[in-house]
PDB file of C-alpha atoms in Angstrom:
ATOM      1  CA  UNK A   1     -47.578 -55.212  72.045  1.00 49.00           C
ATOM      2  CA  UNK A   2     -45.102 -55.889  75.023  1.00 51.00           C
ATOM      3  CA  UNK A   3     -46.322 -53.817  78.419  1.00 56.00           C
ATOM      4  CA  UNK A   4     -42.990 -51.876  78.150  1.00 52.00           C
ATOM      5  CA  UNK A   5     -43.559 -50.940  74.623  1.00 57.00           C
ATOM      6  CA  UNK A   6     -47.167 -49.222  75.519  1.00 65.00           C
ATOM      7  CA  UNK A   7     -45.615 -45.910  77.576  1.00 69.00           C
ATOM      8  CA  UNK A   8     -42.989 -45.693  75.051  1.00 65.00           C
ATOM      9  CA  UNK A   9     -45.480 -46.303  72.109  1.00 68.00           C
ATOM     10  CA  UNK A  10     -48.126 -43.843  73.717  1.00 73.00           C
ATOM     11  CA  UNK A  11     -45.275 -41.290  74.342  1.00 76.00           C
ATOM     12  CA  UNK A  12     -44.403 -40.983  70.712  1.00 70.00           C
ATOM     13  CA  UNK A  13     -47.724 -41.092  69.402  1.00 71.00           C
ATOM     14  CA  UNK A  14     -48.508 -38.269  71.251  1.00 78.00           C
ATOM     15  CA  UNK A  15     -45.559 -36.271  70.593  1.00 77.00           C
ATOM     16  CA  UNK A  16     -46.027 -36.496  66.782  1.00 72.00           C
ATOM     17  CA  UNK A  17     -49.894 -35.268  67.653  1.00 74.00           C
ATOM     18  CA  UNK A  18     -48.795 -32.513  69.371  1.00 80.00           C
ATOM     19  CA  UNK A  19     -45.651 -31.675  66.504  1.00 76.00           C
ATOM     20  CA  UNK A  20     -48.042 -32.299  63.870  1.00 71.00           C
ATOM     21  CA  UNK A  21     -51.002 -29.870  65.246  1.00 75.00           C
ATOM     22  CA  UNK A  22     -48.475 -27.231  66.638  1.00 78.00           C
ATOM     23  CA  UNK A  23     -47.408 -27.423  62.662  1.00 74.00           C
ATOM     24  CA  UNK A  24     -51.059 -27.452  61.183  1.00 72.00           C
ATOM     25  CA  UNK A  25     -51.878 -24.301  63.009  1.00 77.00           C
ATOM     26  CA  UNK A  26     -48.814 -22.426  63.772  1.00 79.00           C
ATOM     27  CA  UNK A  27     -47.063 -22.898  60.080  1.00 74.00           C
ATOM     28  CA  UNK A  28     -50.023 -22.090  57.705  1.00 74.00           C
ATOM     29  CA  UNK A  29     -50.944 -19.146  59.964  1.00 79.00           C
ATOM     30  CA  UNK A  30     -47.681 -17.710  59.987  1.00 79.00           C
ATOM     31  CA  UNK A  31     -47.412 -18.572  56.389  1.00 75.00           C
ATOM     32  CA  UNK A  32     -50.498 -16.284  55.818  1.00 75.00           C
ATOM     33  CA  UNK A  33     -49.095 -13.561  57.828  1.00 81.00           C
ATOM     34  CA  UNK A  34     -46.200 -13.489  56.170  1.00 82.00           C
ATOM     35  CA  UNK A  35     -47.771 -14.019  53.063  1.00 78.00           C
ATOM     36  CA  UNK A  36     -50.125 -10.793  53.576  1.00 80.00           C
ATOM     37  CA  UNK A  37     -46.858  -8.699  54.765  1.00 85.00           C
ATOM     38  CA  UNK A  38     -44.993  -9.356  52.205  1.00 84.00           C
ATOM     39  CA  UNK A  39     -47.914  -7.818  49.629  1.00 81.00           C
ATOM     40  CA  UNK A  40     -48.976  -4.996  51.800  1.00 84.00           C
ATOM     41  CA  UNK A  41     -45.172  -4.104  52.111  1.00 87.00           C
ATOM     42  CA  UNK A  42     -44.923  -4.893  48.104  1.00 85.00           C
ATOM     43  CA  UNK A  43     -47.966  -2.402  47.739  1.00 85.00           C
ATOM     44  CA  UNK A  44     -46.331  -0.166  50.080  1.00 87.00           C
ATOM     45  CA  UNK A  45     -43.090   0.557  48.242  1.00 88.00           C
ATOM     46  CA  UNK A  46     -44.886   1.021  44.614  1.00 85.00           C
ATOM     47  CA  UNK A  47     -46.305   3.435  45.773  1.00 86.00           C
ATOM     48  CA  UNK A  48     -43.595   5.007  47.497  1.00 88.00           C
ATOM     49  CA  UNK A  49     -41.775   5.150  44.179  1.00 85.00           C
ATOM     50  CA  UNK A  50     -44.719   6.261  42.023  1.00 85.00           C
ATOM     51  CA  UNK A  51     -44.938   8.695  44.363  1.00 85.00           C
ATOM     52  CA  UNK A  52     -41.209   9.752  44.257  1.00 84.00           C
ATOM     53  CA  UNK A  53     -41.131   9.400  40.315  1.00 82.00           C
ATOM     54  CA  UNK A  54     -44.179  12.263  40.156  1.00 82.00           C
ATOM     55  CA  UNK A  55     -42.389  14.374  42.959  1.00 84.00           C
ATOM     56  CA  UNK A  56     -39.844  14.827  40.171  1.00 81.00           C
ATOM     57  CA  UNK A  57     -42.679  15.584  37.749  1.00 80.00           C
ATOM     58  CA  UNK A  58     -43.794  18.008  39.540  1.00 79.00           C
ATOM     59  CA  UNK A  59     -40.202  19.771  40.259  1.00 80.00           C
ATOM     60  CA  UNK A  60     -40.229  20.184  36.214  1.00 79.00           C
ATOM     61  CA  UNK A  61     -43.847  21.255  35.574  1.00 77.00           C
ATOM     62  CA  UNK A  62     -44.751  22.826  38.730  1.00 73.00           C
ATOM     63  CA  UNK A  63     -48.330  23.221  38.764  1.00 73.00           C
ATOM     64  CA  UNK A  64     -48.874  21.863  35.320  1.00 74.00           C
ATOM     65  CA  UNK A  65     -48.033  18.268  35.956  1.00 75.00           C
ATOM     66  CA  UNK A  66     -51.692  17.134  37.227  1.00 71.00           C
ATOM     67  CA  UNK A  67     -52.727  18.432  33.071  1.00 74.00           C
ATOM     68  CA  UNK A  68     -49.900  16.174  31.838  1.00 77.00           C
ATOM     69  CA  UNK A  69     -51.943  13.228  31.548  1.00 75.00           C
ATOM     70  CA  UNK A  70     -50.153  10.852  29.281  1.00 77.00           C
ATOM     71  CA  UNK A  71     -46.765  11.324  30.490  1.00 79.00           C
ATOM     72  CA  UNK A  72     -48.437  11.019  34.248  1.00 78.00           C
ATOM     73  CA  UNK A  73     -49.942   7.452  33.078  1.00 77.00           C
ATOM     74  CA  UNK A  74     -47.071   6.573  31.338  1.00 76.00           C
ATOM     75  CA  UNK A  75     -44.413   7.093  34.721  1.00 75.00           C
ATOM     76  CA  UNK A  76     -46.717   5.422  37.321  1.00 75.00           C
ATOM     77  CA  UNK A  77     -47.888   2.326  34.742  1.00 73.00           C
ATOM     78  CA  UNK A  78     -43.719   1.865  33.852  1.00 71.00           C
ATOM     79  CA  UNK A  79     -41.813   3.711  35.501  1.00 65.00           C
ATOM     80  CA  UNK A  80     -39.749   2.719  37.919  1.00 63.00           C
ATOM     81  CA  UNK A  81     -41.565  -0.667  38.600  1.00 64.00           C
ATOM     82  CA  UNK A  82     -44.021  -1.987  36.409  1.00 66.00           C
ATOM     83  CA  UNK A  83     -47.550  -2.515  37.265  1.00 67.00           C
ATOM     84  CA  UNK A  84     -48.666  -6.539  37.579  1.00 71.00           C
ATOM     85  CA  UNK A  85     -51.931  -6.870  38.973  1.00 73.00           C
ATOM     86  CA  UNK A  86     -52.070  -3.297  41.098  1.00 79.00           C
ATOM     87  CA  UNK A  87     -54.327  -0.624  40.060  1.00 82.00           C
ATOM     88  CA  UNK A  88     -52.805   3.222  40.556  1.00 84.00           C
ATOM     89  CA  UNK A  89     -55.126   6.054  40.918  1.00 84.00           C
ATOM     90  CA  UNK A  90     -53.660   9.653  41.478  1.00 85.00           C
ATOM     91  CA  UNK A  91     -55.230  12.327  43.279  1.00 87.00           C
ATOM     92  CA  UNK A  92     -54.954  16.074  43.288  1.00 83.00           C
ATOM     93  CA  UNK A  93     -54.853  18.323  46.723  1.00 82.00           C
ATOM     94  CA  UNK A  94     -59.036  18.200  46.437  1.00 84.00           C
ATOM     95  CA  UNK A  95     -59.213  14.231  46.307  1.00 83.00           C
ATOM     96  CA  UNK A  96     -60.079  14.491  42.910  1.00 85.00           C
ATOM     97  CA  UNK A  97     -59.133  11.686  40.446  1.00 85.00           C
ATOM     98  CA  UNK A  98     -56.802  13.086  37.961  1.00 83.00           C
ATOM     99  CA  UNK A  99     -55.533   9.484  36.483  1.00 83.00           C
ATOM    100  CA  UNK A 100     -56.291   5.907  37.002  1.00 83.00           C
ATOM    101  CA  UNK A 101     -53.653   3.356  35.537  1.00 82.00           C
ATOM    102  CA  UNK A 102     -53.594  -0.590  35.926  1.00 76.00           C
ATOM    103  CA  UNK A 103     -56.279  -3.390  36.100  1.00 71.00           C
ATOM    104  CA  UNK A 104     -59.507  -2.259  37.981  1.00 68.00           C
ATOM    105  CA  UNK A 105     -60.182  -3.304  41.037  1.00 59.00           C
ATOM    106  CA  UNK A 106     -63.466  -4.289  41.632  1.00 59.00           C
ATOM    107  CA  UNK A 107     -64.076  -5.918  44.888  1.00 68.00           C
ATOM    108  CA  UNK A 108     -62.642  -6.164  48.470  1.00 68.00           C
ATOM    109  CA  UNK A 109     -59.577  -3.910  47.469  1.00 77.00           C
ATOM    110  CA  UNK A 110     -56.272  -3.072  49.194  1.00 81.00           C
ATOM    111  CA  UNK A 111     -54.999   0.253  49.320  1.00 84.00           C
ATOM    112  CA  UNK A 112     -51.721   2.113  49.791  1.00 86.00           C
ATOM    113  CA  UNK A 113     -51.153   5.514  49.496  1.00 87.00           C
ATOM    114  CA  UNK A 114     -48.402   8.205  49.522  1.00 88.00           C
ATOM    115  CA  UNK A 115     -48.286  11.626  48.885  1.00 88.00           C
ATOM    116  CA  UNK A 116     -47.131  13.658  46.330  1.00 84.00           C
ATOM    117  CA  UNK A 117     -45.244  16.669  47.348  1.00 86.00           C
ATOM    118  CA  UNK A 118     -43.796  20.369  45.872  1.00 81.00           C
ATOM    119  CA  UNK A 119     -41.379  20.625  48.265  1.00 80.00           C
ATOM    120  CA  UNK A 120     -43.064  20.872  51.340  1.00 83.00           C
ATOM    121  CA  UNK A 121     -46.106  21.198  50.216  1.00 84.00           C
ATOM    122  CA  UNK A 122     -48.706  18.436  49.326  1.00 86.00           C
ATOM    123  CA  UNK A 123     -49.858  18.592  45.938  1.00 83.00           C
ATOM    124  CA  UNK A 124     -51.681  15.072  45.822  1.00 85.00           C
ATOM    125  CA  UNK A 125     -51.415  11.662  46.193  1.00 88.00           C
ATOM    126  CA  UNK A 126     -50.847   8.390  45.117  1.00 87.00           C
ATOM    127  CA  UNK A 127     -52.897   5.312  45.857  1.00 87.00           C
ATOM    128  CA  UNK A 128     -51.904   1.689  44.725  1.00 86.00           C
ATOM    129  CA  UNK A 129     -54.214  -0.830  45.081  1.00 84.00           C
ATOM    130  CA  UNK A 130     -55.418  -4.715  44.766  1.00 82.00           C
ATOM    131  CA  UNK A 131     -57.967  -7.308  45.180  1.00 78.00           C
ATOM    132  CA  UNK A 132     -57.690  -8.951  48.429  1.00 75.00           C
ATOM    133  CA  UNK A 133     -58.661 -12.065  46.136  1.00 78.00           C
ATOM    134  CA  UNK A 134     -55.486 -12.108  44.708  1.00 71.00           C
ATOM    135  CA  UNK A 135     -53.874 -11.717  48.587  1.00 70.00           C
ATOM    136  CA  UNK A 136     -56.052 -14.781  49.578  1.00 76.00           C
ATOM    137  CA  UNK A 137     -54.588 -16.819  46.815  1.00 76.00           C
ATOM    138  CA  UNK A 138     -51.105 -16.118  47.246  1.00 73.00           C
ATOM    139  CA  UNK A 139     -52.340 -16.656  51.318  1.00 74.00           C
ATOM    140  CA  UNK A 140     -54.000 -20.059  50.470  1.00 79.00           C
ATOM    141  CA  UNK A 141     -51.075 -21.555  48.388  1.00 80.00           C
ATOM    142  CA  UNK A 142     -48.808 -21.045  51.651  1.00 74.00           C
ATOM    143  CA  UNK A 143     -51.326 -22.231  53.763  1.00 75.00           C
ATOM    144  CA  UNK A 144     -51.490 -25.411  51.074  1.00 82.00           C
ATOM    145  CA  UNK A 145     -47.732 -26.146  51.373  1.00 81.00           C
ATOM    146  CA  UNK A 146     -47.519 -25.537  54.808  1.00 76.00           C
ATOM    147  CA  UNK A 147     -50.249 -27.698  55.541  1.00 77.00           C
ATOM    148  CA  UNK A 148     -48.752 -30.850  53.189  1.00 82.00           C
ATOM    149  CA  UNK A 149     -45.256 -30.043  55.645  1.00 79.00           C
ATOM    150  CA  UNK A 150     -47.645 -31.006  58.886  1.00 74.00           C
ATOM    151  CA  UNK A 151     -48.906 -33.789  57.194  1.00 78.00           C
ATOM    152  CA  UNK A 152     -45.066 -35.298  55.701  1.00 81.00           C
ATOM    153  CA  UNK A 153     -43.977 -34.365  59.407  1.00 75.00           C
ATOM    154  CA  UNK A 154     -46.965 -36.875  61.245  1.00 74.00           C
ATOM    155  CA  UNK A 155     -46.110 -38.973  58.532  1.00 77.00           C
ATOM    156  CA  UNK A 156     -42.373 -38.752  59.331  1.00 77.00           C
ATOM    157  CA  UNK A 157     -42.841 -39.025  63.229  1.00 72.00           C
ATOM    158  CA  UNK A 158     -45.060 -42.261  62.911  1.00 71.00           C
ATOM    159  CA  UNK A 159     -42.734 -44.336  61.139  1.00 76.00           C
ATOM    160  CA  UNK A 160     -40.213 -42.923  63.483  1.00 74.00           C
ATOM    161  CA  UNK A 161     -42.344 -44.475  66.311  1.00 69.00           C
ATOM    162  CA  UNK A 162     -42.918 -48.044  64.499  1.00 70.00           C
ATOM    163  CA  UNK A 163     -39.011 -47.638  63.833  1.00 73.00           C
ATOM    164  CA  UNK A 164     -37.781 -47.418  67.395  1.00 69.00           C
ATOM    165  CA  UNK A 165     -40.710 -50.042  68.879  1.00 68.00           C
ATOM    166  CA  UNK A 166     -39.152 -52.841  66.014  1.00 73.00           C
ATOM    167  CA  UNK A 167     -35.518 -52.020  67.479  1.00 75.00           C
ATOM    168  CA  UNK A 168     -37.112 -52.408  70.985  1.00 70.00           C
ATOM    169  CA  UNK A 169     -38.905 -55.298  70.731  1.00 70.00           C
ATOM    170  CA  UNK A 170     -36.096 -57.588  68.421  1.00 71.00           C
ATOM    171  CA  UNK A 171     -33.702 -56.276  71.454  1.00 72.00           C
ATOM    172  CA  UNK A 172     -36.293 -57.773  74.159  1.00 69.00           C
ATOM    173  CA  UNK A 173     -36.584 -60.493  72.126  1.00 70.00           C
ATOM    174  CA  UNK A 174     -33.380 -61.666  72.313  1.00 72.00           C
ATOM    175  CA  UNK A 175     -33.487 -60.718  75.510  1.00 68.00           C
ATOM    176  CA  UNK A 176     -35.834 -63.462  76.152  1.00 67.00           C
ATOM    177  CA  UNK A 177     -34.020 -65.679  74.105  1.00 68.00           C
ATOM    178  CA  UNK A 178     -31.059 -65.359  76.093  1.00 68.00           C
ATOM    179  CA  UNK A 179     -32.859 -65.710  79.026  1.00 62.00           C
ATOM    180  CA  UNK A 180     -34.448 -69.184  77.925  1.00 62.00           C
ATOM    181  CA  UNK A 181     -30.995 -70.951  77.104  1.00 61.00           C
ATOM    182  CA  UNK A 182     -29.573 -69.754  80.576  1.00 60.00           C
ATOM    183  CA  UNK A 183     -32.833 -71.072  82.844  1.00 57.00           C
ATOM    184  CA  UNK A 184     -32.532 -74.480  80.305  1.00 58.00           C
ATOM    185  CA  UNK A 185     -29.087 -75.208  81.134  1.00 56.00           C
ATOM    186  CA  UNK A 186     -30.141 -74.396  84.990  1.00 53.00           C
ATOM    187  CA  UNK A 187     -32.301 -76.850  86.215  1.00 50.00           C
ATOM    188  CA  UNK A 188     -31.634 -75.592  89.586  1.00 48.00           C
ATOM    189  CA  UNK A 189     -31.627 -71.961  88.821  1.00 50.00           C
ATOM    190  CA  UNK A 190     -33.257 -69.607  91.250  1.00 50.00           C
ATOM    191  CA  UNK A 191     -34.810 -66.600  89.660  1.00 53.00           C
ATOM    192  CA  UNK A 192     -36.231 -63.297  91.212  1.00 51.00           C
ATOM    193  CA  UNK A 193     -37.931 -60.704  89.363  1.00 52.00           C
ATOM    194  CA  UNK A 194     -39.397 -57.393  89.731  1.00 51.00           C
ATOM    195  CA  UNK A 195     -42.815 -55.514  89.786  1.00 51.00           C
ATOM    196  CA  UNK A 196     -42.632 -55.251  86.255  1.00 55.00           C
ATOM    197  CA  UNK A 197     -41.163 -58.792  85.956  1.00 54.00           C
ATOM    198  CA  UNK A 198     -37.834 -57.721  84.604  1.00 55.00           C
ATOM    199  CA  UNK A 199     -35.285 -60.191  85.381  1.00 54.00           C
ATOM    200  CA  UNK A 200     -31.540 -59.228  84.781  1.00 51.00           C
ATOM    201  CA  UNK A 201     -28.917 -61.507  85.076  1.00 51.00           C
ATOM    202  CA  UNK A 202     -25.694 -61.418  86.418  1.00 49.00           C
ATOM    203  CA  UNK A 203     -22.611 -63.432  86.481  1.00 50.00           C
ATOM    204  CA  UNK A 204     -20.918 -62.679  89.392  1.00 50.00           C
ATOM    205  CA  UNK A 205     -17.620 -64.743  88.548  1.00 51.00           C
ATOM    206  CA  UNK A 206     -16.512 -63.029  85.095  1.00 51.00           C
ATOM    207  CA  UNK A 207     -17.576 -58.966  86.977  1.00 53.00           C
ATOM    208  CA  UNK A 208     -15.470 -60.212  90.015  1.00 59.00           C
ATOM    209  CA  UNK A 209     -18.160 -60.019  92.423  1.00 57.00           C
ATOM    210  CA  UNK A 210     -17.109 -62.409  95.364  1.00 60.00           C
ATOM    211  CA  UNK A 211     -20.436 -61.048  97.095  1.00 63.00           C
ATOM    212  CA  UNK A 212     -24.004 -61.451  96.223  1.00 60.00           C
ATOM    213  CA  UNK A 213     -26.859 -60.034  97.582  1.00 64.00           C
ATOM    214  CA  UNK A 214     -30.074 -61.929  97.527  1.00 66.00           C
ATOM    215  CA  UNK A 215     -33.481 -60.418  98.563  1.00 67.00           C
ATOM    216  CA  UNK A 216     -36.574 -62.772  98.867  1.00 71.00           C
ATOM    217  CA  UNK A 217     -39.971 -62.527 100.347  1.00 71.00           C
ATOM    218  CA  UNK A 218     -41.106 -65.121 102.594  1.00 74.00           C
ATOM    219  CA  UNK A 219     -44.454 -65.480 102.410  1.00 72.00           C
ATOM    220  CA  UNK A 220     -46.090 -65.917 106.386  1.00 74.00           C
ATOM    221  CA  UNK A 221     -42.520 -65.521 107.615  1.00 75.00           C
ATOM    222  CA  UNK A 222     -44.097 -63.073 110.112  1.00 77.00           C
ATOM    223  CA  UNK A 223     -46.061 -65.717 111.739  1.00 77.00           C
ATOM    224  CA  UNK A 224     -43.552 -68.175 112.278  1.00 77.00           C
ATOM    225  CA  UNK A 225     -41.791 -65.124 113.790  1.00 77.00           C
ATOM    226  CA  UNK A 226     -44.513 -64.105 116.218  1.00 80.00           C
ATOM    227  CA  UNK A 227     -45.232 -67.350 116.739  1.00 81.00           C
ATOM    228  CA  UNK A 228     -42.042 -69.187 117.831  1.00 81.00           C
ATOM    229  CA  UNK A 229     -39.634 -66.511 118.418  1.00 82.00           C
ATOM    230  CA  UNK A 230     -37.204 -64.165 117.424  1.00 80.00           C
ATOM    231  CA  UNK A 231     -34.721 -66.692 118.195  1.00 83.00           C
ATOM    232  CA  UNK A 232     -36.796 -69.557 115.872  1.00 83.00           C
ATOM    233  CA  UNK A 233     -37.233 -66.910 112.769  1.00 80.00           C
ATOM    234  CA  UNK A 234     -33.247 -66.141 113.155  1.00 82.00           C
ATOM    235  CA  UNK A 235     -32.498 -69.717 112.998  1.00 84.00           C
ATOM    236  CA  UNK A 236     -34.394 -69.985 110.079  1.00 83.00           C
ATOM    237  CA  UNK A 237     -33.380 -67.089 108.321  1.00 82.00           C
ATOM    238  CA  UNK A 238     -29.703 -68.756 108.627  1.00 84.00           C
ATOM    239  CA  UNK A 239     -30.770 -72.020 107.725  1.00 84.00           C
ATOM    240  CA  UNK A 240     -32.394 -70.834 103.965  1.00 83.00           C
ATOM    241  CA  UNK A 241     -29.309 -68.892 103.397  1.00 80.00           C
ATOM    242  CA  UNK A 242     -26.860 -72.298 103.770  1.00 82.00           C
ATOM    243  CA  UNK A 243     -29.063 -73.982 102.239  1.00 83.00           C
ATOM    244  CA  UNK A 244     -28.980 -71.493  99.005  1.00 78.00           C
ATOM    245  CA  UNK A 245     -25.554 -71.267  99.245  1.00 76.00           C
ATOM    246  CA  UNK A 246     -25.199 -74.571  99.290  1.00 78.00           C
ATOM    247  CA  UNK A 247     -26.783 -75.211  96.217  1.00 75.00           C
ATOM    248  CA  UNK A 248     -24.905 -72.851  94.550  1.00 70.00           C
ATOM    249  CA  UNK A 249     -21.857 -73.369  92.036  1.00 68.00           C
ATOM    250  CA  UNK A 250     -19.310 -70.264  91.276  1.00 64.00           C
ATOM    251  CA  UNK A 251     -20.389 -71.216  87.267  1.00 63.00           C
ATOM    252  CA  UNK A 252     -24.526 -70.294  88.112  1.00 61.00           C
ATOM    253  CA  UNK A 253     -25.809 -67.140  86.441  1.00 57.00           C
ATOM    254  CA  UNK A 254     -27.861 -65.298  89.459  1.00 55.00           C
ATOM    255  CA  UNK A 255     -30.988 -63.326  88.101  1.00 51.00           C
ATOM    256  CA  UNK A 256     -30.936 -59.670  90.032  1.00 48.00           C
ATOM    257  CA  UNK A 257     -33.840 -57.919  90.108  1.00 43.00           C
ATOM    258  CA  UNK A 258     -33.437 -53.942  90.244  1.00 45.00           C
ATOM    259  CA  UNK A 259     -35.812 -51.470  91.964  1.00 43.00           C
TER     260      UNK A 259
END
């Protein structure tokens, strides 16, 4: 892999890392959050309506209602939202079970519960209730889905990644190729490069550039300098810049290197 396709390679590669672990512990965690609201609050409002559906109860048969047992079990198991999976127990004023309606819940169970009121008076309660199993399940099919969405995302941002480095490296290719027809039709060509060893070439005639600005390194220029004079390492200075302009045609492609 080219040296300028490593930072860019490494920078994506860890992006998609970070995306995809951001996604494998933020999204199924929030998915199970939500997931557990949503049931509690489902919970919740059953029993806010059994409740309300035996506060009318009681309006009619005042302090009979709690002996009404069939038409008790028949509002909270129906009426007005069916039982699924929930088990509904009612209470009276004591704590006392009076009904129980619904699947039985065994194990691990979660409760909601609302009163049941004559006015303002309490008269009892209702509690809904279910298996935290069944809350784990509906928790661990979020957490499933979630989970396969931070995997197709990795997924996703590696070919991304292999994507832009192709599109990088044909465009330094040709680059390159460029590069080697304009040095092989310039035998005389002078080339500087970079650090990096980016060359960029320039045509000064077809920008209209009349001016060119050419920065070179003279190795042990210093000594020559200290050596034989200011005077001697002005001289020279002038002489390599006739002699390079000399040599140069207004057709030659100048290679410019850029800090």
């Amino acid at each position: 892999m080219s040296t300028l396709l490593k930072p860019l390679d490494r920078y994506i590669r860890r992006f998609a890392t970070f995306v995809a672990l951001f996604a494998w512990l933020i999204l199924p965690i929030g998915a199970g959050v939500l997931t557990y609201r949503d049931l509690v609050n489902d919970l919740d409002f059953k029993a806010f309506v059994k409740a309300n559906a035996l506060n009318e109860l009681v309006a009619d048969l005042l302090n009979l209602w709690m002996y009404a047992e069939n038409r008790v079990n028949g509002m909270i198991e129906r009426e007005p939202v069916p039982l699924t999976d929930e088990q509904v127990s009612v209470y009276d004023p004591a704590g006392e079970l009076i009904t129980v309606v619904g699947r039985g819940v065994l194990d691990a169970p979660v409760i909601r519960s609302r009163g049941v009121y004559d006015g303002p008076r309490k008269v009892g309660s209702v509690e809904v209730s279910l298996s935290a199993w069944i809350l784990l399940g509906g928790i661990a099919v979020a957490v499933f889905f979630t989970t396969l969405l931070a995997t197709l995302i990795l997924v996703g941002l590696q070919v991304l990644s292999l994507r832009v480095e192709r599109r990088i490296a044909d465009e330094l290719f040709q680059s390159e190729q460029q590069a080697g027809v304009t040095l092989a039709v310039m035998h005389d060509a002078v080339v500087v490069a970079d650090a990096n060893g980016r060359t960029i070439y320039l045509n000064p005639a077809a920008e209209q550039m009349p001016h060119v600005v050419l920065f070179m390194d003279l190795d042990r220029f210093k000594v020559v300098n200290d050596t034989c004079g200011h005077a001697t390492g002005d001289q020279l200075l002038k002489d390599i810049g006739v002699l390079i302009e000399n040599r140069l045609r207004e057709s030659d492609t100048l290679a410019s290197a850029w800090p």
